PDB file of C-alpha atoms in Angstrom:
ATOM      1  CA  UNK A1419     102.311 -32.698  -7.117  1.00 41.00           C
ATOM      2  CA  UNK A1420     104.454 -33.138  -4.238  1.00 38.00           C
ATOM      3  CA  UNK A1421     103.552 -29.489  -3.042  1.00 35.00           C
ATOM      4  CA  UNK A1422     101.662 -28.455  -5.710  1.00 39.00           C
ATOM      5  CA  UNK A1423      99.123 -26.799  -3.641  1.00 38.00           C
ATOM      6  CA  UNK A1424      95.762 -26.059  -4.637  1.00 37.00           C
ATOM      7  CA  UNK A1425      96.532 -22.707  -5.872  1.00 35.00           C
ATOM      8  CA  UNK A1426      99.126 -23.867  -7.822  1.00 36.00           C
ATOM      9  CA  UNK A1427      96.726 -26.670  -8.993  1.00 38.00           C
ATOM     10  CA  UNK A1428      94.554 -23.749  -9.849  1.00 35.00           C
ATOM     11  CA  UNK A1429      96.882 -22.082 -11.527  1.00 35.00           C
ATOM     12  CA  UNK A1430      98.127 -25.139 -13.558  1.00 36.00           C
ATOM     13  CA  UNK A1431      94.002 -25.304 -13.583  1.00 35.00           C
ATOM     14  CA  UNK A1432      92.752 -26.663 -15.615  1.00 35.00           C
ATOM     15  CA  UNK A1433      91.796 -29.219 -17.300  1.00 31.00           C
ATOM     16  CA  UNK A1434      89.410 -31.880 -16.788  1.00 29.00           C
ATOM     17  CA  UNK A1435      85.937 -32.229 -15.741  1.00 27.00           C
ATOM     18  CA  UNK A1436      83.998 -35.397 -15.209  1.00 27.00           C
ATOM     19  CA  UNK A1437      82.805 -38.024 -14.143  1.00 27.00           C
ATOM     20  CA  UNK A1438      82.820 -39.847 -10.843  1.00 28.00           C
ATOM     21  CA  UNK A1439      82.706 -43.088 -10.823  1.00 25.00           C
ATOM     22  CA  UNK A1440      84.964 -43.658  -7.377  1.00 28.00           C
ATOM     23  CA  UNK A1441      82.157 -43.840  -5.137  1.00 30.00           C
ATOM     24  CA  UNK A1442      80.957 -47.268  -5.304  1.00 30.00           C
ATOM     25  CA  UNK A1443      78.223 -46.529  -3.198  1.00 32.00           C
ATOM     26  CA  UNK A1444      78.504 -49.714  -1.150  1.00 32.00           C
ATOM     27  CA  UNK A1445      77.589 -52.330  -3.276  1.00 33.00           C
ATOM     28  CA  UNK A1446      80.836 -54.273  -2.532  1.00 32.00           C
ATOM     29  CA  UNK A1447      82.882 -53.227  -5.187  1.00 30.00           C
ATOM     30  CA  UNK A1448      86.399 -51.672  -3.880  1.00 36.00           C
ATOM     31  CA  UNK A1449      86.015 -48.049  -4.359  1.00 43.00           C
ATOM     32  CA  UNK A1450      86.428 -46.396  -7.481  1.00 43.00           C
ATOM     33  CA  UNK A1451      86.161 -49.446  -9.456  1.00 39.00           C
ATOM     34  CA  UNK A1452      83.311 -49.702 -12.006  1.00 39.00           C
ATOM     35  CA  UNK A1453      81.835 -52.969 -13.101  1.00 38.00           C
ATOM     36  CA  UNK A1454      83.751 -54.356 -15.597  1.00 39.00           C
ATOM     37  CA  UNK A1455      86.261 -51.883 -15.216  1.00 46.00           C
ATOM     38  CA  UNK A1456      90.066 -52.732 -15.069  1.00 47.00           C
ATOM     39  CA  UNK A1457      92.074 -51.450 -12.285  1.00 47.00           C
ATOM     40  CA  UNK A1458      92.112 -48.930 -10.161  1.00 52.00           C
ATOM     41  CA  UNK A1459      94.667 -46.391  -8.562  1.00 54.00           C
ATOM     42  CA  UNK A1460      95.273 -48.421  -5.847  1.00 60.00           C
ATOM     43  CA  UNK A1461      96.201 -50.967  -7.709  1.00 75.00           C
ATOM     44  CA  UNK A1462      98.490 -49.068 -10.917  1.00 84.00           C
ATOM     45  CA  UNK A1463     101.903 -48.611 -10.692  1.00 90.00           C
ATOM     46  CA  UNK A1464     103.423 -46.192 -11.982  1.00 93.00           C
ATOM     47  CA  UNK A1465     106.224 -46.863 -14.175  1.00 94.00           C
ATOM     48  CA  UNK A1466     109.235 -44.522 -13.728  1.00 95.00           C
ATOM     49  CA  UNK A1467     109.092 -43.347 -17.370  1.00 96.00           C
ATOM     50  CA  UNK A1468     106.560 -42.286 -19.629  1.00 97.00           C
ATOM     51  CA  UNK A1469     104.855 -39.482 -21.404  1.00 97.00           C
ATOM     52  CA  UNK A1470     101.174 -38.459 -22.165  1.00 96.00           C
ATOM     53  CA  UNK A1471      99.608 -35.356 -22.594  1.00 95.00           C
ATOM     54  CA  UNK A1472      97.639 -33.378 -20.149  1.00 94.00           C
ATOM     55  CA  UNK A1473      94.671 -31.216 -20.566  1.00 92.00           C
ATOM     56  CA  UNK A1474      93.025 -29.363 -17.542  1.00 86.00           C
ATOM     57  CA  UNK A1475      90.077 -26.795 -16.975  1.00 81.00           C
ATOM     58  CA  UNK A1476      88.196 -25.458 -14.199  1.00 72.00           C
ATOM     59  CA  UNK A1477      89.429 -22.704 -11.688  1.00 64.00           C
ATOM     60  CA  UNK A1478      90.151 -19.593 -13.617  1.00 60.00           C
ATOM     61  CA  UNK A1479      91.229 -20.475 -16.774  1.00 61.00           C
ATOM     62  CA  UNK A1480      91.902 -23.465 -18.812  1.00 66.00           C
ATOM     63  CA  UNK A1481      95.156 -24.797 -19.891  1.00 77.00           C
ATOM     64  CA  UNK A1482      95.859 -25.836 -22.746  1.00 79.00           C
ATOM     65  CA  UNK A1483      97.370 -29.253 -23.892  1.00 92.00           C
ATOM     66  CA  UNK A1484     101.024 -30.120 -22.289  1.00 92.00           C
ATOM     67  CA  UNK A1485     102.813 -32.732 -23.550  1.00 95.00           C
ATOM     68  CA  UNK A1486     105.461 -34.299 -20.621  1.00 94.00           C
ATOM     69  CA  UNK A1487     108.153 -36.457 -20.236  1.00 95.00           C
ATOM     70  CA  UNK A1488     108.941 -38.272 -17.080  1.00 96.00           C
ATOM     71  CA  UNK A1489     112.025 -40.510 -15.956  1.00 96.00           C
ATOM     72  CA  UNK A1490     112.339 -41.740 -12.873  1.00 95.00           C
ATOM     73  CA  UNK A1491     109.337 -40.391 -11.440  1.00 95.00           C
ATOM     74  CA  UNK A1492     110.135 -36.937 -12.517  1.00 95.00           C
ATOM     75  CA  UNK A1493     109.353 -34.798 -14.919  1.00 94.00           C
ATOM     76  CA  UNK A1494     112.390 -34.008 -17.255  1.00 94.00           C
ATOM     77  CA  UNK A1495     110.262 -32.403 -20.335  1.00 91.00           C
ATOM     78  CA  UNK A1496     107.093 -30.394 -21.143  1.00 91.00           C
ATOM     79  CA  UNK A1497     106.039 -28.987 -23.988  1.00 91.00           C
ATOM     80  CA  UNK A1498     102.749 -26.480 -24.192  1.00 89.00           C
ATOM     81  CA  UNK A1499     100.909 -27.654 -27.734  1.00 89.00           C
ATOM     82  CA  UNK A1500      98.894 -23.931 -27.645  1.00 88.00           C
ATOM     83  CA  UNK A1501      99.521 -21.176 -26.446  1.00 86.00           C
ATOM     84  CA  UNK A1502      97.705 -22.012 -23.314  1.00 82.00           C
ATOM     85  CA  UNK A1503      99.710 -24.910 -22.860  1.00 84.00           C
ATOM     86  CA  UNK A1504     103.120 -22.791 -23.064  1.00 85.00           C
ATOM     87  CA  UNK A1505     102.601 -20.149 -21.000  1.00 84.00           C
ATOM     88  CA  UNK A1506     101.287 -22.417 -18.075  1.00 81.00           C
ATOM     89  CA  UNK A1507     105.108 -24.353 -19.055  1.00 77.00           C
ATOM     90  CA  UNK A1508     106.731 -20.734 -18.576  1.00 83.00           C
ATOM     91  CA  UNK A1509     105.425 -19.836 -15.831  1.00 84.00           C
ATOM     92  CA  UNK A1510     104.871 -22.508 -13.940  1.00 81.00           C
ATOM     93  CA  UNK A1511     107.350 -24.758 -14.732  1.00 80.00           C
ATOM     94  CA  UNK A1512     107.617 -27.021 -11.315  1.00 82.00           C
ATOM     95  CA  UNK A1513     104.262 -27.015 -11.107  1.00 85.00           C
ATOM     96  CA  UNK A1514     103.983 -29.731 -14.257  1.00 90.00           C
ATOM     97  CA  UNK A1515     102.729 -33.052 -12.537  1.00 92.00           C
ATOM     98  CA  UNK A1516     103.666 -37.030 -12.832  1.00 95.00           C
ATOM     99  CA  UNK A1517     100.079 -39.017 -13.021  1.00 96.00           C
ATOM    100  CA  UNK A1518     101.647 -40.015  -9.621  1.00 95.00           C
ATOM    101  CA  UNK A1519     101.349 -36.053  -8.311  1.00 94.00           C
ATOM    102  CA  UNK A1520      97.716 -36.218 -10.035  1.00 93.00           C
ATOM    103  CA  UNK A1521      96.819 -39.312  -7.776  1.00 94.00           C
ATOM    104  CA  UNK A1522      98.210 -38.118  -4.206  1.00 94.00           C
ATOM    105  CA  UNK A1523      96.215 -34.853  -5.323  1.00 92.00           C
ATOM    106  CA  UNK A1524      93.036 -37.156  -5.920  1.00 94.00           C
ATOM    107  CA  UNK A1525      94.425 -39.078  -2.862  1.00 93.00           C
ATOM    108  CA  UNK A1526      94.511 -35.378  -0.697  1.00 93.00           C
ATOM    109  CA  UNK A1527      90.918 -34.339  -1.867  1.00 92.00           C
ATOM    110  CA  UNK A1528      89.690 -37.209  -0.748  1.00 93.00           C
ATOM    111  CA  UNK A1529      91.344 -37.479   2.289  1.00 94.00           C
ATOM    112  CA  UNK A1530      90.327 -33.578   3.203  1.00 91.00           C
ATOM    113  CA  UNK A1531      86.821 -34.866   2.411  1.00 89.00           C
ATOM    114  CA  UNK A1532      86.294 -32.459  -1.035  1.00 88.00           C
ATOM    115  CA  UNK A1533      82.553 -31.902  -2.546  1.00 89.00           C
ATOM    116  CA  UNK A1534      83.884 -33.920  -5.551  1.00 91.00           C
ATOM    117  CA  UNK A1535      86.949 -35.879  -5.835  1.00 92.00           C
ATOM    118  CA  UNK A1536      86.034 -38.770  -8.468  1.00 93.00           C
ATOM    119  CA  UNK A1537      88.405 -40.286 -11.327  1.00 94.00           C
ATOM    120  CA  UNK A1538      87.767 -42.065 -14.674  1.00 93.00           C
ATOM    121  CA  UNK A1539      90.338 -44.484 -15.228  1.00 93.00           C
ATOM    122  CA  UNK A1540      92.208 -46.713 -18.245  1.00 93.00           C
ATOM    123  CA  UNK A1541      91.405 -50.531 -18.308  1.00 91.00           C
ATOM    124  CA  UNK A1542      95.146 -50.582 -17.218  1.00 90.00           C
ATOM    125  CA  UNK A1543      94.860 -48.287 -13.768  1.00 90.00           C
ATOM    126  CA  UNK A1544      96.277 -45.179 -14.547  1.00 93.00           C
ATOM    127  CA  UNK A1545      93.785 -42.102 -14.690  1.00 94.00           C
ATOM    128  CA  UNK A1546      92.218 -40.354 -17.619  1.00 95.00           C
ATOM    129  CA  UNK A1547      90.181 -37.722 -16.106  1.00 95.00           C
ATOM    130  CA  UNK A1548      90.365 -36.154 -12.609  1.00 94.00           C
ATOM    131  CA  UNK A1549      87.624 -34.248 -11.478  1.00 92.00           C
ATOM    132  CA  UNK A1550      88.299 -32.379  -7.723  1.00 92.00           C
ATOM    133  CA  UNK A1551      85.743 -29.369  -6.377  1.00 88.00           C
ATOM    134  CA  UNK A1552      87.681 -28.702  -2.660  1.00 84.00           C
ATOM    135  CA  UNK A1553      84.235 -26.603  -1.802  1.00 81.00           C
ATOM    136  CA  UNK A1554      80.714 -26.433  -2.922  1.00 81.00           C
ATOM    137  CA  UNK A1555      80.482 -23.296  -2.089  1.00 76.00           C
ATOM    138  CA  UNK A1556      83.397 -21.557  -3.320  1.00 73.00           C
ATOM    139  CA  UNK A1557      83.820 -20.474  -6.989  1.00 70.00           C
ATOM    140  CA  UNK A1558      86.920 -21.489  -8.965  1.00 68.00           C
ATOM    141  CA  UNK A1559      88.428 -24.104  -6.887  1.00 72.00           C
ATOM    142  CA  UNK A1560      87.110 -26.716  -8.607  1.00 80.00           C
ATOM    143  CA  UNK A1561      89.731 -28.123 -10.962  1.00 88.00           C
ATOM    144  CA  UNK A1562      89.691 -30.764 -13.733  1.00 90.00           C
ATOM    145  CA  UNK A1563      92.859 -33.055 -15.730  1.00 92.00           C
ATOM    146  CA  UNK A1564      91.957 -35.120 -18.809  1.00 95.00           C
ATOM    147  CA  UNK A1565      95.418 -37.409 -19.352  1.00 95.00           C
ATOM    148  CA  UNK A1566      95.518 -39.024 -22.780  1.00 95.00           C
ATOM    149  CA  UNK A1567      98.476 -40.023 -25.493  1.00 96.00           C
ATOM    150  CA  UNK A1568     100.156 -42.113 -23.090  1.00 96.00           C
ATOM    151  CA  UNK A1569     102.785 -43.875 -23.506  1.00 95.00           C
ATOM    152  CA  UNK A1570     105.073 -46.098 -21.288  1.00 94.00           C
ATOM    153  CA  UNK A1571     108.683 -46.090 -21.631  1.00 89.00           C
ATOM    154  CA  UNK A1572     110.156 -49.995 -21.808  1.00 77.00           C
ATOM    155  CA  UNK A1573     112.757 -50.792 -19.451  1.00 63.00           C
TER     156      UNK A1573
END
């Protein structure tokens, strides 16, 4: 989300919720990693094309499921699947993120030390929930992005 900033995150806000399991709590794991876990977001690439779907809540209001395209690290196509989805898609429409833009946004919580910043990932490294909460104290900021349906694009 190159400058997707939280509002905008907030806005897009939505979807996902859980679990943390990035803070591996010094037992001398690398963080984020689970045992028996597959990789992590350090070590995923991201392939320049792909699509999955993207679910978020949290913040304000939920948003619906968005189905997106990306080639060469951008996002070319997104589709809202309810109406939720489609009028985030209109009115927001360079807001829609790559799983890379939901990783530096992980990446930023983190970095700006956020209550909760914790990720669920795919045995292959790429995420499938997000969960981010910039502020204990401060209502609707917290944000959440469920990523499923995805599908890399050979070649």
């Amino acid at each position: 989300m190159t400058a997707v900033t939280r509002h905008a995150t907030l806005a897009l806000a939505s979807a996902v919720l859980l679990t943390g399991l990035l803070s591996a709590c010094g037992d001398g794991r690398p963080e984020g990693k689970a045992e028996g876990q597959g990789l992590t977001m350090e070590e995923w690439t991201e392939p320049a094309s792909y699509s999955y779907t993207l679910e978020s809540g949290g913040g304000e209001e939920p948003v619906g499921p968005i189905r997106i395209t990306v080639e060469d690290h951008k996002v070319i196509e997104a589709h809202g699947l309810d109406d939720t989805g489609r009028r985030t898609h209109r009115e927001l429409p360079d807001e829609i993120p790559t799983l890379a833009d939901l990783l530096d946004e992980l990446r930023r919580a983190r970095a700006e030390n956020a209550h909760i910043a914790e990720a669920d990932y795919a045995s292959d490294g790429r995420p499938e929930r997000i969960s981010l909460d910039w502020d204990e104290k401060t209502i609707h900021d917290e944000v959440g992005y469920v990523v499923s349906n995805y599908v890399p694009v050979a070649g």
